[in-house]
Each structure stands twice: as C-alpha cells, then as structure tokens.
Coordinates of N, CA, C and O in Angstrom, one line a residue:
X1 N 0.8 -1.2 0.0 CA 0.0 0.0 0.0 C 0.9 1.2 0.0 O 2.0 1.1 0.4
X2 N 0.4 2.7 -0.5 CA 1.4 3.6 -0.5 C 0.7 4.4 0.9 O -0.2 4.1 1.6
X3 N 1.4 5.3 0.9 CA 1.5 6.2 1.7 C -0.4 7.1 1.6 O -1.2 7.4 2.5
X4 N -0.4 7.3 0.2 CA -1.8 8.1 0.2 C -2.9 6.6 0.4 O -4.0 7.0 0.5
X5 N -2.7 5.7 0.4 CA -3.8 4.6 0.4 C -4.0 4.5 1.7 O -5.1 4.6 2.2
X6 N -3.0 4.3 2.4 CA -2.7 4.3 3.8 C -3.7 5.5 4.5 O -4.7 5.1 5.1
X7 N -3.5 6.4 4.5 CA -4.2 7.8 4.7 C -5.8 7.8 4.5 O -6.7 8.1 5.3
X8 N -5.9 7.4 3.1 CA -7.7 7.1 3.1 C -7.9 6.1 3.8 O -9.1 6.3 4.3
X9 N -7.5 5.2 4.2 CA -7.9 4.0 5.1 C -8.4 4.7 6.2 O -9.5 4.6 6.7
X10 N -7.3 5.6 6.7 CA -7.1 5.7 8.1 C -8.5 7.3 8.0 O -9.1 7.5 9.1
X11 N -8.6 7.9 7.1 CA -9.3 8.8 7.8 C -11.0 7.9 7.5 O -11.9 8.1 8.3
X12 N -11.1 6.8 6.2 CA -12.1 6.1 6.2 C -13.0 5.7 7.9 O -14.0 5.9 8.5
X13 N -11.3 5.0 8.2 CA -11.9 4.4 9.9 C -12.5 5.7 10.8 O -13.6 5.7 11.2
X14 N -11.5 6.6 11.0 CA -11.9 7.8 12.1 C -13.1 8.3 11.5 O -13.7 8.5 12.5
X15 N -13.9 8.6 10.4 CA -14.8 8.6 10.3 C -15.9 7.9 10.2 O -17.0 8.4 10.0
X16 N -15.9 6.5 10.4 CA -16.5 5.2 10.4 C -16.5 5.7 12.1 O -17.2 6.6 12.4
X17 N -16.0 5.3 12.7 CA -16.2 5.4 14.3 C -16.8 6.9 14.9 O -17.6 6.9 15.8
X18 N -16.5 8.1 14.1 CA -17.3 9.1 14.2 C -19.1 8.6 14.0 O -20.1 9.0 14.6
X19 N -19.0 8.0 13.1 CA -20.7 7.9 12.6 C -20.9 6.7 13.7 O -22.0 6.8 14.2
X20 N -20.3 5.8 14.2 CA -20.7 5.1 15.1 C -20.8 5.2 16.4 O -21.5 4.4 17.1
X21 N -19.9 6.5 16.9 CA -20.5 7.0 18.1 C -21.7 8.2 18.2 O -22.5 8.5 19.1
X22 N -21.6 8.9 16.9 CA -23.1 10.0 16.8 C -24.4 8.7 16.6 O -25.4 9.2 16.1
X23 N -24.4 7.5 16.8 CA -25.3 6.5 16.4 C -25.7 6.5 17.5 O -26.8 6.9 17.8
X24 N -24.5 5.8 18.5 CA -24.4 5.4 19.9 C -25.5 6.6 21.1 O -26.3 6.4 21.9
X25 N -24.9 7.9 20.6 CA -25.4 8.9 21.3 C -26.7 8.9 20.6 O -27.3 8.7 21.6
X26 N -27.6 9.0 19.6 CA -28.8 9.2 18.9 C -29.7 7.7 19.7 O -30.9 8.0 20.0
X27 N -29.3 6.5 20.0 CA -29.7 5.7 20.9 C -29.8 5.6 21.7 O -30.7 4.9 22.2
X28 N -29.1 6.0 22.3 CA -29.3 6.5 24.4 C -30.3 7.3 24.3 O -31.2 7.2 25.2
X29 N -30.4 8.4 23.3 CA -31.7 9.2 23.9 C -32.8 8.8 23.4 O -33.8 9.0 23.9
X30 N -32.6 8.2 21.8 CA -34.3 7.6 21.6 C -34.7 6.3 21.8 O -35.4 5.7 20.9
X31 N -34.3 5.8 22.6 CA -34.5 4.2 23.0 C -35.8 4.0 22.3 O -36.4 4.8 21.7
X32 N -36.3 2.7 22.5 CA -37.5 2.3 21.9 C -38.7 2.6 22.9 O -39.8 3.0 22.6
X33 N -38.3 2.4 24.2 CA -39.7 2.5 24.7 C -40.3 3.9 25.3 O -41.5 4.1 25.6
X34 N -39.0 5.3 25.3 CA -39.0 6.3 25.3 C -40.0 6.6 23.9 O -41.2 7.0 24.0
X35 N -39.6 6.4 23.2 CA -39.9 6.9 21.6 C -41.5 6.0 21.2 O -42.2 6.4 20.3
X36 N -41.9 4.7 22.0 CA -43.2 4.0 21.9 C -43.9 4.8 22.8 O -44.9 5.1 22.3
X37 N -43.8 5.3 23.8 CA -44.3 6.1 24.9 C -44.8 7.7 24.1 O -46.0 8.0 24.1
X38 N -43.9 8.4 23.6 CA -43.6 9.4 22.7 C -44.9 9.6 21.4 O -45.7 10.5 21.3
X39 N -44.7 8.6 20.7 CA -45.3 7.8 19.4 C -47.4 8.1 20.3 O -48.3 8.8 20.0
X40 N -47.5 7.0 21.4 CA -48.6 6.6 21.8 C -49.5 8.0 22.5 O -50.7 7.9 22.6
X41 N -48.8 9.1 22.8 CA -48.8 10.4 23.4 C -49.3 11.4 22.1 O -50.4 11.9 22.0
X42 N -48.6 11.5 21.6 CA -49.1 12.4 20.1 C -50.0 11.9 19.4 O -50.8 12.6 18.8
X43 N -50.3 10.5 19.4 CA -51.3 10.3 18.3 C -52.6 10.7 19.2 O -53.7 10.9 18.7
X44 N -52.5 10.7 20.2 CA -53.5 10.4 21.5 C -54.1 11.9 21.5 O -55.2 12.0 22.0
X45 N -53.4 12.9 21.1 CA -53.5 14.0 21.9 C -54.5 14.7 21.4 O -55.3 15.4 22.0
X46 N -54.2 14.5 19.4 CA -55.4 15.5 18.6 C -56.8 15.0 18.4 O -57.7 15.7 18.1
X47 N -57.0 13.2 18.8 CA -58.2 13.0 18.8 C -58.8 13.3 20.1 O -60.0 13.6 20.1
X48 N -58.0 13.2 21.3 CA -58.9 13.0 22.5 C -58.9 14.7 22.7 O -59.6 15.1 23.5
X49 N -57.9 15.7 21.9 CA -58.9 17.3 22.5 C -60.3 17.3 21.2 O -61.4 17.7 21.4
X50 N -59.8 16.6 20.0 CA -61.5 16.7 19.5 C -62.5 15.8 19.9 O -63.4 15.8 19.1
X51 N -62.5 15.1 20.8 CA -63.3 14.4 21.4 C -64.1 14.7 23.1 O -65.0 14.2 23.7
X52 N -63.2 15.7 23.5 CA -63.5 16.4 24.4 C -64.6 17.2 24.1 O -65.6 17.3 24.9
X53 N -64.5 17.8 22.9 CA -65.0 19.1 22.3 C -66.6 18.7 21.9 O -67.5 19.5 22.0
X54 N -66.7 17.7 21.5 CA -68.0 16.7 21.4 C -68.8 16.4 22.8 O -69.8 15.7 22.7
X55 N -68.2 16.8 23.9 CA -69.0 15.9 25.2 C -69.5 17.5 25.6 O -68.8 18.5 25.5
X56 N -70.9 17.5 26.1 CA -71.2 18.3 27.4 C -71.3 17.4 28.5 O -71.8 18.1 29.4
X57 N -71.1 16.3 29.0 CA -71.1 15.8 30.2 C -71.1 14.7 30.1 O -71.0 14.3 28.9
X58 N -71.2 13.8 30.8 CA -71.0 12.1 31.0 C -72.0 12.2 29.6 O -72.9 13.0 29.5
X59 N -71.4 11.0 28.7 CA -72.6 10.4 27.6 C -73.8 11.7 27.4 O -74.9 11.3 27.2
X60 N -73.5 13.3 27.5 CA -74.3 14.2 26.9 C -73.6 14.7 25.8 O -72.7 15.6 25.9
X61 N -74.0 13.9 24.5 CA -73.2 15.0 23.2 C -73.8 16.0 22.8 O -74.9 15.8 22.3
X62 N -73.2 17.3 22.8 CA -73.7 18.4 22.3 C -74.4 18.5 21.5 O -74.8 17.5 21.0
X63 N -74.9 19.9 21.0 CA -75.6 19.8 19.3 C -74.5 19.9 18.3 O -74.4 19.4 17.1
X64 N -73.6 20.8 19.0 CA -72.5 21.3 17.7 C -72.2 20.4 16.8 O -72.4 20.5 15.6
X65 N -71.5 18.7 17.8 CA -70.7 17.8 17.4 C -71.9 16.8 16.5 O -71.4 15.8 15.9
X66 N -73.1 16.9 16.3 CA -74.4 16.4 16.1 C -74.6 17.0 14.6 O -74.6 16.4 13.6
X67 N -74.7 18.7 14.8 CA -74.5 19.4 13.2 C -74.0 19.3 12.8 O -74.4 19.3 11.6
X68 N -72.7 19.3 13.0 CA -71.5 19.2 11.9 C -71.5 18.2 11.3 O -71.5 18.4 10.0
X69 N -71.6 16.6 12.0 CA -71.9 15.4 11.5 C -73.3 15.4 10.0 O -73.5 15.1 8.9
X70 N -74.2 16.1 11.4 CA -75.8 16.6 10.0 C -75.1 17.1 8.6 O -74.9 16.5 7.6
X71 N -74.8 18.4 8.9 CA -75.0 19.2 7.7 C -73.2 19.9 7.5 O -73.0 20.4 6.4
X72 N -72.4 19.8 8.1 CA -71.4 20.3 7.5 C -70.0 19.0 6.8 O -69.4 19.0 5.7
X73 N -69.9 18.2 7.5 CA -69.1 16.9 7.5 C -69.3 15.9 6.3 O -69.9 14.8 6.5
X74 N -69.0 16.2 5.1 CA -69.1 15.3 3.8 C -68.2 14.3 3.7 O -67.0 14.7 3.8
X75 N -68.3 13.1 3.4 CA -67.3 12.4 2.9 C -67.3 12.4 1.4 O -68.3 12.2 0.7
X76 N -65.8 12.6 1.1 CA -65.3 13.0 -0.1 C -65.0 12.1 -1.1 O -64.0 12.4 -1.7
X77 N -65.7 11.0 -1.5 CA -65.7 9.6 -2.1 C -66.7 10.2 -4.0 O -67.5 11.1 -4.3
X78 N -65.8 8.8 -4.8 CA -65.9 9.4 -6.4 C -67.5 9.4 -6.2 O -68.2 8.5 -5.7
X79 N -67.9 10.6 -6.9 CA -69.5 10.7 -6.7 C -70.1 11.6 -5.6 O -71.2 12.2 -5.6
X80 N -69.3 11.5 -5.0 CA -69.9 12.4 -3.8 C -69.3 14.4 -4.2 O -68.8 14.9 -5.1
X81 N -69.8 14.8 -2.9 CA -69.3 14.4 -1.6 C -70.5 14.1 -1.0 O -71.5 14.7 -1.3
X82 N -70.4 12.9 0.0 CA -72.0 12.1 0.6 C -72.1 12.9 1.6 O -71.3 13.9 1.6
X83 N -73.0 12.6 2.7 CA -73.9 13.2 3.8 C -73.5 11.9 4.7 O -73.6 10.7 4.2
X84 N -73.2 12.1 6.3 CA -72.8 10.7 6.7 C -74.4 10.2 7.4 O -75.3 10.8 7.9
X85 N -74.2 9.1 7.3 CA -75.6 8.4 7.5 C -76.0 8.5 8.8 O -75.1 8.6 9.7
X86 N -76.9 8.4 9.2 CA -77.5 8.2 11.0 C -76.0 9.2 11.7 O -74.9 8.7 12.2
X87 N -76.5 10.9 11.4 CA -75.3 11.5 11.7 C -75.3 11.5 13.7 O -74.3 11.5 14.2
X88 N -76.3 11.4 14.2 CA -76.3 11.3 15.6 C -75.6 10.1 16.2 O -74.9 10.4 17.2
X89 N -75.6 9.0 15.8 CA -75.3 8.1 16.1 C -74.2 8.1 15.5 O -73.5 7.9 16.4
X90 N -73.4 8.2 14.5 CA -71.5 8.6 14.0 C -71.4 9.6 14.9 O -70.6 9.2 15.8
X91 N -71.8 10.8 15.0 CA -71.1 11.6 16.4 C -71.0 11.1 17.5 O -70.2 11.5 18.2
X92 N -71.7 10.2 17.9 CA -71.8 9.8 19.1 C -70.5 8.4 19.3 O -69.6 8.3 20.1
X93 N -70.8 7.7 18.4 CA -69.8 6.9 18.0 C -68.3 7.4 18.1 O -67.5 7.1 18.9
X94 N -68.2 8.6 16.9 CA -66.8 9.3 16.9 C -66.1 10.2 18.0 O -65.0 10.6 18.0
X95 N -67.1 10.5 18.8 CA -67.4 11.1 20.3 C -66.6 10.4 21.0 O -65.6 10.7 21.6
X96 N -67.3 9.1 20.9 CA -66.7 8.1 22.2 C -65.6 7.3 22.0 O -65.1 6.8 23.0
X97 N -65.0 7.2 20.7 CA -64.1 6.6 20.3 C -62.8 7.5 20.1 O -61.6 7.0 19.9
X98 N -63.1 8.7 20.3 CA -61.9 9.7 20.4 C -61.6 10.1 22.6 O -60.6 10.6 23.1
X99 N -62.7 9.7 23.1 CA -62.6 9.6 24.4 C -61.4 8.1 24.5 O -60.2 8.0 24.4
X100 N -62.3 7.3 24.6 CA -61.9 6.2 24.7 C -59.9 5.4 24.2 O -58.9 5.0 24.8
X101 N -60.2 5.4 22.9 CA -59.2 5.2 22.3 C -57.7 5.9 22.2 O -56.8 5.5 21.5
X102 N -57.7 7.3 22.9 CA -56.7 8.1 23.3 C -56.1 7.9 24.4 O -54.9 8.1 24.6
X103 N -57.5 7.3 25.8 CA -57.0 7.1 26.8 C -56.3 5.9 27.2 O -55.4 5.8 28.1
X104 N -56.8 4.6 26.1 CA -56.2 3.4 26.0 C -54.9 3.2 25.6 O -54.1 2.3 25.9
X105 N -54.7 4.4 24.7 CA -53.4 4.8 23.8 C -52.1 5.0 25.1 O -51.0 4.4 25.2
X106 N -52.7 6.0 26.0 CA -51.6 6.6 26.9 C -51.5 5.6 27.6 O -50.5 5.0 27.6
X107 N -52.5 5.1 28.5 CA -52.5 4.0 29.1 C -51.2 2.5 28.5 O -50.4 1.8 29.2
X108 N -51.7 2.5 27.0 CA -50.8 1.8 26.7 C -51.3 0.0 27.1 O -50.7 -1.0 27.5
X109 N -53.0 0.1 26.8 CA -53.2 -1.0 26.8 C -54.4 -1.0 25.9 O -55.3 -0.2 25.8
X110 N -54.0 -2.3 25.3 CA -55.1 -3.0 23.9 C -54.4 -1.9 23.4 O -55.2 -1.0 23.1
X111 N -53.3 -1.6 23.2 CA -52.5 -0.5 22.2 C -52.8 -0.4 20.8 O -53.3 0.6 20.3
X112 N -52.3 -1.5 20.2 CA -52.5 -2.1 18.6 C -53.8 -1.3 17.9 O -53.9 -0.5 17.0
X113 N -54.9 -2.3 19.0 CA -55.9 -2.2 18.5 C -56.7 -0.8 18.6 O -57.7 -0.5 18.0
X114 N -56.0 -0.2 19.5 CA -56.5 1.4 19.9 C -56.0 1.9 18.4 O -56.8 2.1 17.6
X115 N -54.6 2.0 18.0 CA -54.0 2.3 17.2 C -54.5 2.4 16.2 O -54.6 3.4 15.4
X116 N -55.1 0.9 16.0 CA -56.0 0.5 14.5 C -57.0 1.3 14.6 O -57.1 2.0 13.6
X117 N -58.1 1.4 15.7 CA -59.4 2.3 15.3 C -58.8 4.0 15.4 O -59.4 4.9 14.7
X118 N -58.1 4.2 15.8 CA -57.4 5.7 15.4 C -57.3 5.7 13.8 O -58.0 6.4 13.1
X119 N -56.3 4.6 13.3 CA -55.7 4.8 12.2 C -57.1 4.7 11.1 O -57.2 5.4 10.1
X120 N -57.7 3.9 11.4 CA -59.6 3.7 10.4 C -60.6 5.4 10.6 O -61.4 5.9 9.8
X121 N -60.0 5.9 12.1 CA -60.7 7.1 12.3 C -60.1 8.3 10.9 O -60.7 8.9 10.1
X122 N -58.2 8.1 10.9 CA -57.9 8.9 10.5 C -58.2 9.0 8.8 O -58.2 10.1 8.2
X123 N -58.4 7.6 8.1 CA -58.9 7.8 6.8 C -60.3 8.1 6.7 O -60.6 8.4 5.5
X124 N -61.1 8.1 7.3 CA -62.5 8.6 7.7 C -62.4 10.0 7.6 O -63.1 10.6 6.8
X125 N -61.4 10.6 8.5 CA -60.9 11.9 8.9 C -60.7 12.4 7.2 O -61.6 13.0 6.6
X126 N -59.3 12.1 6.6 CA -59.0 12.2 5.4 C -60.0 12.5 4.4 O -60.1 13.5 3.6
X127 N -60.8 11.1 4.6 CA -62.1 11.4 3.8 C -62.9 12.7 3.9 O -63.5 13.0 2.9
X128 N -63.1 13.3 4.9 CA -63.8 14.2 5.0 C -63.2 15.7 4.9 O -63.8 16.7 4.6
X129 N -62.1 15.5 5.2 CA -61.1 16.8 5.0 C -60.0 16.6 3.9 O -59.0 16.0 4.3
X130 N -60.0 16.9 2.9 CA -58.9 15.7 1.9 C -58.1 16.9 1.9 O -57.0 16.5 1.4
X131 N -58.0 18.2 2.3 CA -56.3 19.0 2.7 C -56.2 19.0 3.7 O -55.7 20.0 3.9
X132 N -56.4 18.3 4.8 CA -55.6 18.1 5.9 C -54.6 16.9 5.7 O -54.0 16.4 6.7
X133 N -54.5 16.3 4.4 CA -53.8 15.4 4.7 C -51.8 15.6 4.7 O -51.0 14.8 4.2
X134 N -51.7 16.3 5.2 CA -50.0 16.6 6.0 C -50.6 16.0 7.0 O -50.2 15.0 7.4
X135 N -51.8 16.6 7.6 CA -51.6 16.2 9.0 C -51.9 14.4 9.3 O -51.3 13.6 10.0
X136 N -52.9 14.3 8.7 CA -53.2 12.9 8.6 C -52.7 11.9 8.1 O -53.1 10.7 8.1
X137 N -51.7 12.3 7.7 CA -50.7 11.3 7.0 C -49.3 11.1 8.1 O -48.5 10.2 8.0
X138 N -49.5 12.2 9.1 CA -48.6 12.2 10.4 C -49.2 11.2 11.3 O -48.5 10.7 12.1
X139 N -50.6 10.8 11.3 CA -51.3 10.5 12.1 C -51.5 9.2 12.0 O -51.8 8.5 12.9
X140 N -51.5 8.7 10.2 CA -51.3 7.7 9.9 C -50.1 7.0 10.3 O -50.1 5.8 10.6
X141 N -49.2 7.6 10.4 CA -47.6 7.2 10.7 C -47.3 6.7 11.7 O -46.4 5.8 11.8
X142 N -47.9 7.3 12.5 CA -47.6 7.0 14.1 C -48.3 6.0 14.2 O -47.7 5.0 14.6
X143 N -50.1 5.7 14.0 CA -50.7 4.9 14.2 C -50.2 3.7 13.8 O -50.8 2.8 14.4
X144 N -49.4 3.2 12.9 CA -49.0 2.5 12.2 C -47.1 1.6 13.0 O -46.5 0.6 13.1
X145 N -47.3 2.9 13.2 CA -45.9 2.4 13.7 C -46.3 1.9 15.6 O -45.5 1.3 16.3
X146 N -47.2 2.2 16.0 CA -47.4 1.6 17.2 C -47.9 0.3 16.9 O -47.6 -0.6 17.7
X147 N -48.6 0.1 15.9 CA -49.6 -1.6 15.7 C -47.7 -2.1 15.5 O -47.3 -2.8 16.3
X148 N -46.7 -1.6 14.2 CA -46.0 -2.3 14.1 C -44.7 -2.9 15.3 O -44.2 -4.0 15.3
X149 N -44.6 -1.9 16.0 CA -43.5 -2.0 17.3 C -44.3 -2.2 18.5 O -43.7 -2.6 19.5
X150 N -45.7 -2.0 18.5 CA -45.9 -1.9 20.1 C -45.8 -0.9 20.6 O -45.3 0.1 20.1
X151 N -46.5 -1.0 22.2 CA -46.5 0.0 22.6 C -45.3 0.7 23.6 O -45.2 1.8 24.0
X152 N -44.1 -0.8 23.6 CA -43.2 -0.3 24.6 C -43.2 -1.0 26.1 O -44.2 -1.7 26.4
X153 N -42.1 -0.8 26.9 CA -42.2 -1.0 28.2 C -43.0 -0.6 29.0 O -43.5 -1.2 30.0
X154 N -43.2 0.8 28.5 CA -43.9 1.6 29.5 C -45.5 1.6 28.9 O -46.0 2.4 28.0
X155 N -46.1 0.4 29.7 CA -47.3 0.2 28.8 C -47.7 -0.9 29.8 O -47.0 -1.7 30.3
X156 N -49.3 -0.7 30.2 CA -50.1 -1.5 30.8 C -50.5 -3.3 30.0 O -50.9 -4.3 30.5
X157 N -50.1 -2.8 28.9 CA -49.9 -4.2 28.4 C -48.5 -4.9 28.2 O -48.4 -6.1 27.9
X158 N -47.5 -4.2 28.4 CA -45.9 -4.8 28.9 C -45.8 -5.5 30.4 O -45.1 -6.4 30.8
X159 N -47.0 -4.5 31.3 CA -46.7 -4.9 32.4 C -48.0 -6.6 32.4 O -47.5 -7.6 33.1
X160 N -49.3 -6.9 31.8 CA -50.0 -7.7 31.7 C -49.3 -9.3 31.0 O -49.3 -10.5 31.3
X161 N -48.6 -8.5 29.5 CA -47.0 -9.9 29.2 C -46.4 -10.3 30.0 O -46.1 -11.5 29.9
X162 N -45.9 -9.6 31.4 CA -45.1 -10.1 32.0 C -45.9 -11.0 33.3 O -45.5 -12.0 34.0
X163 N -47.1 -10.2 33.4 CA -47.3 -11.0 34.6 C -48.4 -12.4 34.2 O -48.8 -13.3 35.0
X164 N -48.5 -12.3 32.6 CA -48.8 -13.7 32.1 C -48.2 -14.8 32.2 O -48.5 -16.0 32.5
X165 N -46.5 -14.0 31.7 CA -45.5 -15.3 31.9 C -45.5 -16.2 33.3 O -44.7 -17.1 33.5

C-alpha cells in the first residue's frame, strides 16, 4: 500500500467510528420505549382534545358535534361528496371513540388495536377533509408504527406480558 492509500484507510476508519458513536449517542436518547411512549402520546392528543369538544357531560353530546356530522361533514368519495348516514349516532360513535381510544393509547393498553381504530378514524378523517392530509398522514404514521412495534415497556400491556408469563 502507498502512503496516500494508507491515509484514506485511516481517515475512512476515524470517520466510520465518528458515525458510530453519533449512532451510539442518537440511541441512548431515543431508546425504543421512550420513543413508543412518545409515538402513543401524540397520536392520542389531537383525537382525545376533538373528542372532548363533542361531550357536554357524561354520555351528553352536544348539538354542535351532532351538526357538523348533520350538515357540514361530507365524505369525499368518487360521486360524492355524501352526507354521513345516521349522523347522531356517528357523532356519538366518533365522540366516544376519540374519548376512549386516546386514553387506551396513553394508558398503553389494547395499544395495537387502539392504534387501529385511530388509524380507520384517521382515513375517515381524510375522507372528510382531503387537505388536511400533511396532517393525517402524520397521524397515519404514528398509528401504524405503534400496531408495528408496540406500545413499549412503559405500557399496561408490557406490564399484563409479563405478569402472564
């Protein structure tokens, strides 16, 4: 080897071990269950404040969340845009399922499947808003990546795995 061959080797390596300790430090801070915990928290946050926004009190849904469903909320399908069917009963539905399924989310139990009816809410969502989708496609992301990894350690269903075994 010459002298310059030698030289790219060597700065090849010191930068090969640069990229493998900026790795090292990029994994200490986003561990997996930090970052599943993280993941289950954001997706959780924009359905359960519009889901709030739908309740006047235990199982009392507003009218607002009732009209919108009536007369402003189209789904955006070839032919349409439709009118959603038995809109009291979809508000009430999407009411309770934005309560429910956010809190199961943080909780971090029946994760997957929380994940999944978010993720069915958010092309529903889509459907009805077809430029919101930057956002919905964030929303898609996350929900997707919790059904695929789970919810993490830090999860009421990590602690129910363990006390199965």
């Amino acid at each position: 080897m010459t002298d310059t061959q030698d030289a790219g080797y060597a700065g090849k390596r010191v930068l090969s071990k640069l990229v493998e300790r900026a790795n090292a430090l990029v994994r200490a801070i986003a561990f997996p269950s930090l970052t599943q915990l993280a993941l289950r928290l954001a997706l959780a946050v924009p359905f359960w404040r519009s889901g709030v926004n739908k309740w006047d009190g235990f199982l009392d849904l507003n009218e607002v969340a009732v009209l919108l469903f009536a007369q402003e909320f189209k789904l955006h399908l070839p032919g349409g845009p439709y009118g959603f069917p038995a809109p009291g009963v979809v508000a009430f539905l999407a009411g309770s399922a934005e309560i429910l399924l956010p809190l199961l989310l943080v909780v971090g139990l029946a994760t997957r499947l929380s994940a999944l009816g978010l993720l069915v809410m958010t092309i529903v969502v889509q459907l009805t808003v077809p430029s919101g989708w930057p956002v919905h496609l964030t929303w898609a992301a996350m929900a997707l990546a919790i059904m695929a990894w789970g919810p993490g350690k830090a999860s009421a269903d990590h602690l129910l795995a363990r006390f199965a075994r």
